[in-house]
mmCIF file of C-alpha atoms in Angstrom:
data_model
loop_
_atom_site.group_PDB
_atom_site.id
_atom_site.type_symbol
_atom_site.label_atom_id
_atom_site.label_comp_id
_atom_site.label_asym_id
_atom_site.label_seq_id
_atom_site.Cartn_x
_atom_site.Cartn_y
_atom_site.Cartn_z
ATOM 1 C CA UNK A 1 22.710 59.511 -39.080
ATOM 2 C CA UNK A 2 21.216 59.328 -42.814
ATOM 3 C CA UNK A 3 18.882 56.542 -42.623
ATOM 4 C CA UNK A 4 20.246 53.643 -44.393
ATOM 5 C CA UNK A 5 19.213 51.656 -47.794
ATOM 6 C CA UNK A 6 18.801 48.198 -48.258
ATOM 7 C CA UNK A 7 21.212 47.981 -51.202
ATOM 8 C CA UNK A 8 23.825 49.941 -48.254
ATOM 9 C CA UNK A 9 22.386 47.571 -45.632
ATOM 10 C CA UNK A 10 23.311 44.892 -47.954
ATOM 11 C CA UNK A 11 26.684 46.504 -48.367
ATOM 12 C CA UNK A 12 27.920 46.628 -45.202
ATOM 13 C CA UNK A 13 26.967 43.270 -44.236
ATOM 14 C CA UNK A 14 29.148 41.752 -47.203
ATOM 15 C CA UNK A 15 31.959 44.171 -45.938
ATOM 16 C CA UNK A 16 31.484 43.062 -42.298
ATOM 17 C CA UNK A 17 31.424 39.531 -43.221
ATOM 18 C CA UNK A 18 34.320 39.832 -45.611
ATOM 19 C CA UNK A 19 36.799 41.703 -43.727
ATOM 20 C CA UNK A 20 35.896 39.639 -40.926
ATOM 21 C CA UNK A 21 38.452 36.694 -43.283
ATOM 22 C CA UNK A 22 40.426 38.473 -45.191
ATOM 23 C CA UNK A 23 41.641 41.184 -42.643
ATOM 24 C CA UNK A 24 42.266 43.196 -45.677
ATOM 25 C CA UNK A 25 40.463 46.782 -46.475
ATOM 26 C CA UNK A 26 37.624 46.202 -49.031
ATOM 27 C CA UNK A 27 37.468 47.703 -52.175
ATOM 28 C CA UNK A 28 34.404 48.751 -54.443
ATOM 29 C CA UNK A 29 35.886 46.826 -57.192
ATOM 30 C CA UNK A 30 36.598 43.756 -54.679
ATOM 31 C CA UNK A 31 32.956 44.031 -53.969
ATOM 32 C CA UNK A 32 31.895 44.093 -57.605
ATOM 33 C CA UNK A 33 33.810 41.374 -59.037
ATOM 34 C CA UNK A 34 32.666 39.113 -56.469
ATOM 35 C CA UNK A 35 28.962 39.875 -55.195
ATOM 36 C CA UNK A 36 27.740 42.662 -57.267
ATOM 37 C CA UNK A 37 28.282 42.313 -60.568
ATOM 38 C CA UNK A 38 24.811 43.706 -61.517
ATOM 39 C CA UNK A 39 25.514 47.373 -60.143
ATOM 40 C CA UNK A 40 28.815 49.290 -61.007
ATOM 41 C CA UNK A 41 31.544 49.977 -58.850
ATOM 42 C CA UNK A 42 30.908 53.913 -59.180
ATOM 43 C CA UNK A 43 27.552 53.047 -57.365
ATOM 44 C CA UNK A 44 29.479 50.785 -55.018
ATOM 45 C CA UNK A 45 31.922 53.424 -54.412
ATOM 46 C CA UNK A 46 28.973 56.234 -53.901
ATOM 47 C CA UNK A 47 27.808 54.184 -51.336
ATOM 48 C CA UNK A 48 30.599 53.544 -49.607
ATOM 49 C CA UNK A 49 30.914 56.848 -49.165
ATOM 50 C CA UNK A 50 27.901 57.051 -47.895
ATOM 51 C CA UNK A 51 28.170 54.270 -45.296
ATOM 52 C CA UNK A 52 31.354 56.384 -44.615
ATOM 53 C CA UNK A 53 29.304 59.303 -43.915
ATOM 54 C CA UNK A 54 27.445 57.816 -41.291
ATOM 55 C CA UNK A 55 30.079 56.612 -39.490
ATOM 56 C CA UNK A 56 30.037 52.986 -40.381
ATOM 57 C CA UNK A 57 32.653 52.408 -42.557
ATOM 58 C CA UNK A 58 36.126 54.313 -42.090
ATOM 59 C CA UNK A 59 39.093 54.427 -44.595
ATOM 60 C CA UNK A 60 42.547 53.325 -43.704
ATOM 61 C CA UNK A 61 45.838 55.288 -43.731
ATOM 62 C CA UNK A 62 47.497 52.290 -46.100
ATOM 63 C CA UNK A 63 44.836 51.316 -48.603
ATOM 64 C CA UNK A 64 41.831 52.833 -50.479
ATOM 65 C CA UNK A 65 39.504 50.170 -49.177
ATOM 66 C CA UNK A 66 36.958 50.140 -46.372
ATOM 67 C CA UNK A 67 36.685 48.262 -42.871
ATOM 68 C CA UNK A 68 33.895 48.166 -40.687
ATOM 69 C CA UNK A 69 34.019 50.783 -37.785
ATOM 70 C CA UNK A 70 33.228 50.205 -34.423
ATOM 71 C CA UNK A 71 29.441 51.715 -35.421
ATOM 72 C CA UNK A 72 29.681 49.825 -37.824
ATOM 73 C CA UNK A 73 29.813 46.419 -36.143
ATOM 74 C CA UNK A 74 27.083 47.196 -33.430
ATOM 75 C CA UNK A 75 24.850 48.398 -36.127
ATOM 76 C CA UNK A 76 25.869 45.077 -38.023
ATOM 77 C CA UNK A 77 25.020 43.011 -34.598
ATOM 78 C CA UNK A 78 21.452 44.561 -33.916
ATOM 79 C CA UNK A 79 20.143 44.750 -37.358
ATOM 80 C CA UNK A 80 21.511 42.659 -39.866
ATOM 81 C CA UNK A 81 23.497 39.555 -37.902
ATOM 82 C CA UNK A 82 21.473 36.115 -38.030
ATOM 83 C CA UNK A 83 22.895 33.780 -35.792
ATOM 84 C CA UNK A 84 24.006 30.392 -37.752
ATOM 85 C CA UNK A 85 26.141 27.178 -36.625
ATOM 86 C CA UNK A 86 28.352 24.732 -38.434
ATOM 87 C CA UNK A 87 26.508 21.658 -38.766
ATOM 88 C CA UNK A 88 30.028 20.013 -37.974
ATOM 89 C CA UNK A 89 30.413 22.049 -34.896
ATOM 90 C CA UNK A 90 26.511 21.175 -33.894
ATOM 91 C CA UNK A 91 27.098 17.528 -34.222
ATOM 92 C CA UNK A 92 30.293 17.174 -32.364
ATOM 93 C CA UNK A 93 28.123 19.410 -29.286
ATOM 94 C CA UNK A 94 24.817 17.432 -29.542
ATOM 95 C CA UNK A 95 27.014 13.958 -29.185
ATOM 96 C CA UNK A 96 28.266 15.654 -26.018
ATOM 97 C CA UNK A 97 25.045 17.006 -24.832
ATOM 98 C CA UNK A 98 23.048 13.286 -25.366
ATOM 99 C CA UNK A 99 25.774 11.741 -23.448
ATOM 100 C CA UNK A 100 23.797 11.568 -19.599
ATOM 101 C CA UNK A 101 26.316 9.956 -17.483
ATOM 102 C CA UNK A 102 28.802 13.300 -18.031
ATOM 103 C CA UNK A 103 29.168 15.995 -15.112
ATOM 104 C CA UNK A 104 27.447 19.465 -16.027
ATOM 105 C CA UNK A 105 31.398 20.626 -15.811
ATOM 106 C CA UNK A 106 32.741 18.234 -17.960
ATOM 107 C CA UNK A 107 30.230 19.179 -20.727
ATOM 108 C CA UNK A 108 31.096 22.814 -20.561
ATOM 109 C CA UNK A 109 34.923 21.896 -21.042
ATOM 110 C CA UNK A 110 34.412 19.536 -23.668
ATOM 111 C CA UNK A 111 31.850 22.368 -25.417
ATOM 112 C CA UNK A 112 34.521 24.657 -24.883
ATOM 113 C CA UNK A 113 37.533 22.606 -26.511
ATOM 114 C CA UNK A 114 35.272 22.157 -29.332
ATOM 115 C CA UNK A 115 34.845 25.851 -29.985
ATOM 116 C CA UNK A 116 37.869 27.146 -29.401
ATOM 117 C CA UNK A 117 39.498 24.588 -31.903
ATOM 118 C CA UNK A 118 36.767 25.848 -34.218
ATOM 119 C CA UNK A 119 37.519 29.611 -33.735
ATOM 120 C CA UNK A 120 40.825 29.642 -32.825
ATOM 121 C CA UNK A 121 39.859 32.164 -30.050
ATOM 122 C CA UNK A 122 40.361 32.035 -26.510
ATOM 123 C CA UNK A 123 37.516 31.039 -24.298
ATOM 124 C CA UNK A 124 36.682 32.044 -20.343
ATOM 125 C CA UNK A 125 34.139 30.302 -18.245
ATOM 126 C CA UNK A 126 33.305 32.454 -15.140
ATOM 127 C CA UNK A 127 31.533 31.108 -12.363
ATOM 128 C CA UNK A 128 29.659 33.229 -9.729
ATOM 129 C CA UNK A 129 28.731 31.389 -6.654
ATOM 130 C CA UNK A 130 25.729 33.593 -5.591
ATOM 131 C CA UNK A 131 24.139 30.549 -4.839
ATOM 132 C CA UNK A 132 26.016 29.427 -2.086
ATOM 133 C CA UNK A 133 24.188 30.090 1.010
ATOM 134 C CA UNK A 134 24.831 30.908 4.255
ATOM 135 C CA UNK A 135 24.193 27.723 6.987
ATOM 136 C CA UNK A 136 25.404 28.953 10.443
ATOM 137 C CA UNK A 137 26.959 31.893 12.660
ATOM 138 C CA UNK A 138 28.962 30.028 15.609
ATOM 139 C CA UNK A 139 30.612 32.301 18.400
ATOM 140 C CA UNK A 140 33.690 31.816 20.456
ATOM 141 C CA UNK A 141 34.867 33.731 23.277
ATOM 142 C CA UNK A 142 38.848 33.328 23.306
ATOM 143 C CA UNK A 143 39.452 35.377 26.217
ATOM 144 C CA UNK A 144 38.332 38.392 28.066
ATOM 145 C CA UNK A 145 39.022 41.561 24.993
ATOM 146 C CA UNK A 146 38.362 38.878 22.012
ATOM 147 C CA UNK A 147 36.071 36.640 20.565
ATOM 148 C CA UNK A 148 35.728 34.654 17.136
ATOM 149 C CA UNK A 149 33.038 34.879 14.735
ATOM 150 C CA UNK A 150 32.375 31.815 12.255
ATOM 151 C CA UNK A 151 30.398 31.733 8.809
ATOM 152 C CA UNK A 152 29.643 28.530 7.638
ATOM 153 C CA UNK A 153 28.248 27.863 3.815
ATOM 154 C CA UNK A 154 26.294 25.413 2.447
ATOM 155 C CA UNK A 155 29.339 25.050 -0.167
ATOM 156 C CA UNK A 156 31.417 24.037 3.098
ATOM 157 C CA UNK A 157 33.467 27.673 3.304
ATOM 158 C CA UNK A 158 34.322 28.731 6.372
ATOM 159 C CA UNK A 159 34.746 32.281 7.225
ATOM 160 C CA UNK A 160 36.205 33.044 10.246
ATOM 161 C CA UNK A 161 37.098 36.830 11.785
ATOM 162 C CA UNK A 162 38.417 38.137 15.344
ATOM 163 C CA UNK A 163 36.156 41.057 16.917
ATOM 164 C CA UNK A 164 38.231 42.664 20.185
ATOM 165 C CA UNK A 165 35.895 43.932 22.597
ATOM 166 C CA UNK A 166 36.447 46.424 25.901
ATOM 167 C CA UNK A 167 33.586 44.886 28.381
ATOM 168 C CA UNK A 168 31.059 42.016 28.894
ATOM 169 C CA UNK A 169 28.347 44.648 27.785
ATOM 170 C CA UNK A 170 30.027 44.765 24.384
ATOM 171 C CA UNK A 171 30.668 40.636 24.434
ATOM 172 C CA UNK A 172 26.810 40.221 25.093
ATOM 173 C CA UNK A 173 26.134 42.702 22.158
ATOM 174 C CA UNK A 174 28.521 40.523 19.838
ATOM 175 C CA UNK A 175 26.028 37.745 21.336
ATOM 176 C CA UNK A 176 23.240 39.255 20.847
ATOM 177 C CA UNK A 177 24.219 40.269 16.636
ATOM 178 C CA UNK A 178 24.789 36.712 16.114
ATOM 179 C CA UNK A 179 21.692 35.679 17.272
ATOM 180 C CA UNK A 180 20.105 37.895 15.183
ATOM 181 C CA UNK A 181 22.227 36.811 11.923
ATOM 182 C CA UNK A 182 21.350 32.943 12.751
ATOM 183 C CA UNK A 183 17.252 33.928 13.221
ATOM 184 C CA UNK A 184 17.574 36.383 10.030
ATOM 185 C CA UNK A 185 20.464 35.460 7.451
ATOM 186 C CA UNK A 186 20.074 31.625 7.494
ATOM 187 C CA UNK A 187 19.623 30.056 3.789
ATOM 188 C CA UNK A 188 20.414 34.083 2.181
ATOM 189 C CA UNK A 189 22.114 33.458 -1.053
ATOM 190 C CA UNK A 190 25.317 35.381 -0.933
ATOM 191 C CA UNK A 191 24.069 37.483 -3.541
ATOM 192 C CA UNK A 192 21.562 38.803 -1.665
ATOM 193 C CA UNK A 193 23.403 39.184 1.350
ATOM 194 C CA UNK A 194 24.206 43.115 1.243
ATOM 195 C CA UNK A 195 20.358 43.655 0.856
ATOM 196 C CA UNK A 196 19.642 41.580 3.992
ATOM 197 C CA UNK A 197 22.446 43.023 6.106
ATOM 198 C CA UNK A 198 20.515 46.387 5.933
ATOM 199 C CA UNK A 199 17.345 45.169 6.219
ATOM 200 C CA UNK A 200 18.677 44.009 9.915
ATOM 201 C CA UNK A 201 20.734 47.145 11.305
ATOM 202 C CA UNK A 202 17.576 48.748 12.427
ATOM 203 C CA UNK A 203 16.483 45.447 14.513
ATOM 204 C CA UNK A 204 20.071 45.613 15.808
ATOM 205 C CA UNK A 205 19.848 48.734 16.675
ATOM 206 C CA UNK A 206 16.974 48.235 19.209
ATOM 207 C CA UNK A 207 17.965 45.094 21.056
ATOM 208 C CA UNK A 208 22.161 46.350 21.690
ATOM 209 C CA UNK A 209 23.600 49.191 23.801
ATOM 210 C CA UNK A 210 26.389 49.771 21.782
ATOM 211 C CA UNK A 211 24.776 50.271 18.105
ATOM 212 C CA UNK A 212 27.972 51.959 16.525
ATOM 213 C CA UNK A 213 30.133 49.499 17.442
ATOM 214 C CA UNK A 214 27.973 46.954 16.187
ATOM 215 C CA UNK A 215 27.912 47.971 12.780
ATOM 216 C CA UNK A 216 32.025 49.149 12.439
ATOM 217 C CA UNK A 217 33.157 46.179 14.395
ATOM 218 C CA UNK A 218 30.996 43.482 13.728
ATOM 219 C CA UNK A 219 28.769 44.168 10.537
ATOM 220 C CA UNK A 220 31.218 45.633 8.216
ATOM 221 C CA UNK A 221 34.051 43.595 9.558
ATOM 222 C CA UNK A 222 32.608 39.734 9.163
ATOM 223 C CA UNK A 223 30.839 40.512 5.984
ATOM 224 C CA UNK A 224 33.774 42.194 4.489
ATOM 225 C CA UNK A 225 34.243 39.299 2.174
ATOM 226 C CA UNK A 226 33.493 38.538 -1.137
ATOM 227 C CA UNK A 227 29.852 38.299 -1.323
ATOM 228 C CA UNK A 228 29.720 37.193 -5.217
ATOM 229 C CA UNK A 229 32.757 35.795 -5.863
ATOM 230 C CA UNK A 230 33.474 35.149 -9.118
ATOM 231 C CA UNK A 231 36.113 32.416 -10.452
ATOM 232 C CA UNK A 232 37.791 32.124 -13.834
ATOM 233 C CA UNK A 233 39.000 29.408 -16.212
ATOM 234 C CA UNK A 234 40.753 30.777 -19.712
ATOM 235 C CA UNK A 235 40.878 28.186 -21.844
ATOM 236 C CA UNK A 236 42.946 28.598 -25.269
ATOM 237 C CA UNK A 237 44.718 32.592 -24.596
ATOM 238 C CA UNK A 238 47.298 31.632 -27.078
ATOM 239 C CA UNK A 239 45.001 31.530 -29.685
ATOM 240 C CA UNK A 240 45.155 35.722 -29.169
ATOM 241 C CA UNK A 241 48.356 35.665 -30.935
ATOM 242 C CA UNK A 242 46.741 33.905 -34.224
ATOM 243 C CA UNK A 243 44.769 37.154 -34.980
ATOM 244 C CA UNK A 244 46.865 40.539 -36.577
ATOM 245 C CA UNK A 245 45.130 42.841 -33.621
ATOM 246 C CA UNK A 246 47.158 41.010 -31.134
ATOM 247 C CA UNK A 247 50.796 40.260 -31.974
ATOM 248 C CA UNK A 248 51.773 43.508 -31.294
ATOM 249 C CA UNK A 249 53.150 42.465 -27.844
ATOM 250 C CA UNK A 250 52.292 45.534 -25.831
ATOM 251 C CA UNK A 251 48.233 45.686 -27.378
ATOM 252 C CA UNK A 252 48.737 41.461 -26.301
ATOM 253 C CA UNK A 253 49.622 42.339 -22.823
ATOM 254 C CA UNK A 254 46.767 45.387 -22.234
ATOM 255 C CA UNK A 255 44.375 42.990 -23.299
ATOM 256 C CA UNK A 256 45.567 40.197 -20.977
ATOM 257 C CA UNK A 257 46.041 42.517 -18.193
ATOM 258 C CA UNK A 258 42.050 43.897 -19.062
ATOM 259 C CA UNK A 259 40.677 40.177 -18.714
ATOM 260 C CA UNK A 260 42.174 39.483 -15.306
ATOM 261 C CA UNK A 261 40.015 42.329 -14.053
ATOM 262 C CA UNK A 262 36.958 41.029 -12.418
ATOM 263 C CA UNK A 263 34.732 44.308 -13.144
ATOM 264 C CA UNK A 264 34.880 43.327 -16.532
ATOM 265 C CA UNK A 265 33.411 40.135 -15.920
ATOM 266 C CA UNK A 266 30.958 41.657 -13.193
ATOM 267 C CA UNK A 267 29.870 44.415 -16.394
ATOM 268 C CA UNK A 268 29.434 41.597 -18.774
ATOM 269 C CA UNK A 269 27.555 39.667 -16.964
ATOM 270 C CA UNK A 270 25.339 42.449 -16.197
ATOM 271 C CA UNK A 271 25.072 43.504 -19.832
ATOM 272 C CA UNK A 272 24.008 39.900 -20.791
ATOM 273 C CA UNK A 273 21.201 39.467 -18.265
ATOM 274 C CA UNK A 274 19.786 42.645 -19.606
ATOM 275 C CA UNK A 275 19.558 41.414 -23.311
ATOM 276 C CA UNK A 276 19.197 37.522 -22.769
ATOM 277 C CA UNK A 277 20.985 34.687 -24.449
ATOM 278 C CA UNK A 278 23.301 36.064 -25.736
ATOM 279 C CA UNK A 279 25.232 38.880 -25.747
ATOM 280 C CA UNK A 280 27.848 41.215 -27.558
ATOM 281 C CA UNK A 281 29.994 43.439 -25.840
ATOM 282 C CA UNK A 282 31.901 45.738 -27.966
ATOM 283 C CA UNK A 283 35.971 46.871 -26.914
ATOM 284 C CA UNK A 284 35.227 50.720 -26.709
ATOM 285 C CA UNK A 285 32.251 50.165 -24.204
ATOM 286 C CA UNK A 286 34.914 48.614 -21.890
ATOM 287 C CA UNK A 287 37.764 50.588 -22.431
ATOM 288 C CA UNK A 288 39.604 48.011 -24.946
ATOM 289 C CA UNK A 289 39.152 49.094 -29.014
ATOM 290 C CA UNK A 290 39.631 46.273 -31.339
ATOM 291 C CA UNK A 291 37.769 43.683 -29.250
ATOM 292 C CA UNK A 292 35.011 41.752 -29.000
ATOM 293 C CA UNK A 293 33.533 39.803 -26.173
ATOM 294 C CA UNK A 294 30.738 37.257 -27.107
ATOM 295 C CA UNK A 295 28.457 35.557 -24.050
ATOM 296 C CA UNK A 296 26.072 33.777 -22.879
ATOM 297 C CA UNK A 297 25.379 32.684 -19.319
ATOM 298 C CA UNK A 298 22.939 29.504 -18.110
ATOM 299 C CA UNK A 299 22.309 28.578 -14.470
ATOM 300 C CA UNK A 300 23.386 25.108 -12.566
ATOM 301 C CA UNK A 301 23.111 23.631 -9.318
ATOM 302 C CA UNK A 302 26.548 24.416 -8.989
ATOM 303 C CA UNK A 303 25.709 28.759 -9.408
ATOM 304 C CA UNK A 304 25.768 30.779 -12.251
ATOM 305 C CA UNK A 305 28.161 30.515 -15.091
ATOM 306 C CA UNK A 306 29.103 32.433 -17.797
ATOM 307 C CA UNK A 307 30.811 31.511 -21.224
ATOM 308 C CA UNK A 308 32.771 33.814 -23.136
ATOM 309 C CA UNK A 309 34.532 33.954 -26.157
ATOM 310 C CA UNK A 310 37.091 36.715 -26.780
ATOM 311 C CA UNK A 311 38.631 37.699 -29.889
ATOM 312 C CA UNK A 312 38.821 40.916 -32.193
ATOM 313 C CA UNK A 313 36.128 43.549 -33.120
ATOM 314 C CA UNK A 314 35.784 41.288 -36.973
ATOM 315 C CA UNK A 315 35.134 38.487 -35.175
ATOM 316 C CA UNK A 316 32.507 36.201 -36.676
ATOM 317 C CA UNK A 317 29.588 37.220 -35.007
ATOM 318 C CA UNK A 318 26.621 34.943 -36.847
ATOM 319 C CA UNK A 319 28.820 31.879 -35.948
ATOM 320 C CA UNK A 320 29.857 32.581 -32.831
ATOM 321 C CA UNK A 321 26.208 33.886 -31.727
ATOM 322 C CA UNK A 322 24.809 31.035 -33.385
ATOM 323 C CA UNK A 323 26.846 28.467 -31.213
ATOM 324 C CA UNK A 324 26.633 30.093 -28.014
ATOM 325 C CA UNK A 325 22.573 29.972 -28.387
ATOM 326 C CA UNK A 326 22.840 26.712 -29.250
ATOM 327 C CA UNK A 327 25.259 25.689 -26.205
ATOM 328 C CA UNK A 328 22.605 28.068 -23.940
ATOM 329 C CA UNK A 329 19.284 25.936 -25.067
ATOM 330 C CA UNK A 330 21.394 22.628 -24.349
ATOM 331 C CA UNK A 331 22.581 23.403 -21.157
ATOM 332 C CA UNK A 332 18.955 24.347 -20.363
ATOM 333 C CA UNK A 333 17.312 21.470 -21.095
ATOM 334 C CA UNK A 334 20.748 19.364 -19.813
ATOM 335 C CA UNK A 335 20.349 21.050 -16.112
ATOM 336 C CA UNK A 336 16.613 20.201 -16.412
#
């Protein structure tokens, strides 16, 4: 790509930032009238095209005028976005943040009404309970071919699965595994459960006579579950429907259909503990063009939660990173 000017950096971001509330292609002469009077539109227009050239700007089939392309918008989000909040929006957060005597879940619903009034975009808090821990491993013989095997939680779960079994050699091996889960899994996060499991095959192996049937029957059957479960609450999907991207009723129901999968979640919330507060995940790096996913993700004694805001690719991405940063030092220093 060309490298880019300041007077086409400047460009793009009043493109970005004007599309992003008008929904309408720009225009050099659009551009001109309103914020650059002092160069012509010919110049405007040459570097357009030029922005054009490097891929981030792209013409539509109805109009002569510009919109940001998906290049576009990430190059707009690393170099040229400045996060910004509403001093409206920051009041009505900070009133909720100084108030002491509210649950650390009722001030991330109350935040979240807030901002999805103020966006008119749909909202998901996800909650991964990799915190939980693991408390106990209780065993009960139910009769001669089968026993039980309970997992107990610190969150009060209760996992329970049958093992069958041929002879009491392979009942004192079941034995024997859950001593060795009680002596070496006790107080594991679940999150780091799939790292300790192999950590203790090899002591298994030494101390049982029937090592294979350990690990198929016992190992991979009791910790089939869910080891980082993660939970969702959408807040405000109807506001989808508010934005031109989504009333089209087949794009409304791939991207519904996209947000129930739990991947996504599981990718995002990788993606944002690689860059930090905040991050921007962009609909063609998850399979979904035309839309945005802002987050930002804070721990509390409750696990780790995420907060999301979903809306199209010209979403307003100084505002919205602005808040969520905001919302992220709050909940800091609240939890603290």
């Amino acid at each position: 790509m060309d490298k880019i000017t300041p007077r086409q950096m400047k460009l793009l971001k009043l493109i970005v930032e004007e599309y992003t509330y008008t929904t309408f292609p720009i225009s050099s002469q659009e551009i001109n009238d309103k914020y650059l009077r002092n160069i012509s539109a010919q110049t405007i227009r040459n570097d357009m095209a030029a922005l054009e050239k490097m891929g981030l700007l792209e013409k539509t089939h109805t109009s002569s005028g510009r919109i940001p392309s998906s290049a576009g918008y990430k190059y707009y989000e690393k170099n040229i976005l400045q996060p910004t909040i509403n001093n409206d929006i920051k009041g009505r957060l900070q009133r909720i943040f100084n108030n002491r005597d509210l649950s650390i879940d009722t001030v991330i619903n109350q935040s979240v009404e807030i901002l999805k009034e103020s966006f008119r975009l749909p909202m998901i808090i996800t909650k991964s309970e990799g915190y939980e821990t693991l408390k106990r491993f209780d065993l009960i013989q139910i009769d001669d071919n089968m026993a039980l095997i309970i997992i107990v939680t610190n969150g009060g779960n209760v996992i329970k699965n049958t093992i069958t079994f041929n002879s009491a050699e392979m009942f004192n091996d079941i034995a024997i595994c859950v001593r060795v889960f009680n002596d070496r899994l006790i107080d594991t996060p679940l999150s780091q459960l799939q790292e300790k499991i192999s950590s203790i095959k090899e002591i298994i192996r030494k101390v049982v006579h029937e090592y294979e049937f350990c690990i198929r029957q016992i190992i991979e059957k009791i910790f089939e579950f869910n080891q980082s479960p993660i939970k969702k609450e959408v807040h405000g999907i109807n506001y989808l429907t508010v934005h031109p991207e989504f009333q089209d009723n087949v794009k409304l129901n791939q991207v519904l259909t996209f947000l129930e999968d739990t991947n996504v979640w599981k990718h995002i919330a990788y993606n944002q503990e690689k860059i930090g507060k905040t991050s921007i995940v962009f609909g063609e790096d998850i399979g979904q063009n035309g839309l945005s996913i802002a987050s930002t993700s804070f721990s509390t004694s409750k696990g780790k939660q995420q907060l999301s805001i979903i809306g199209p690719a010209r979403m307003e991405y100084a505002e919205v990173k602005g808040v969520l940063d905001f919302i992220n030092d709050e909940i800091n220093k609240y939890v603290k």
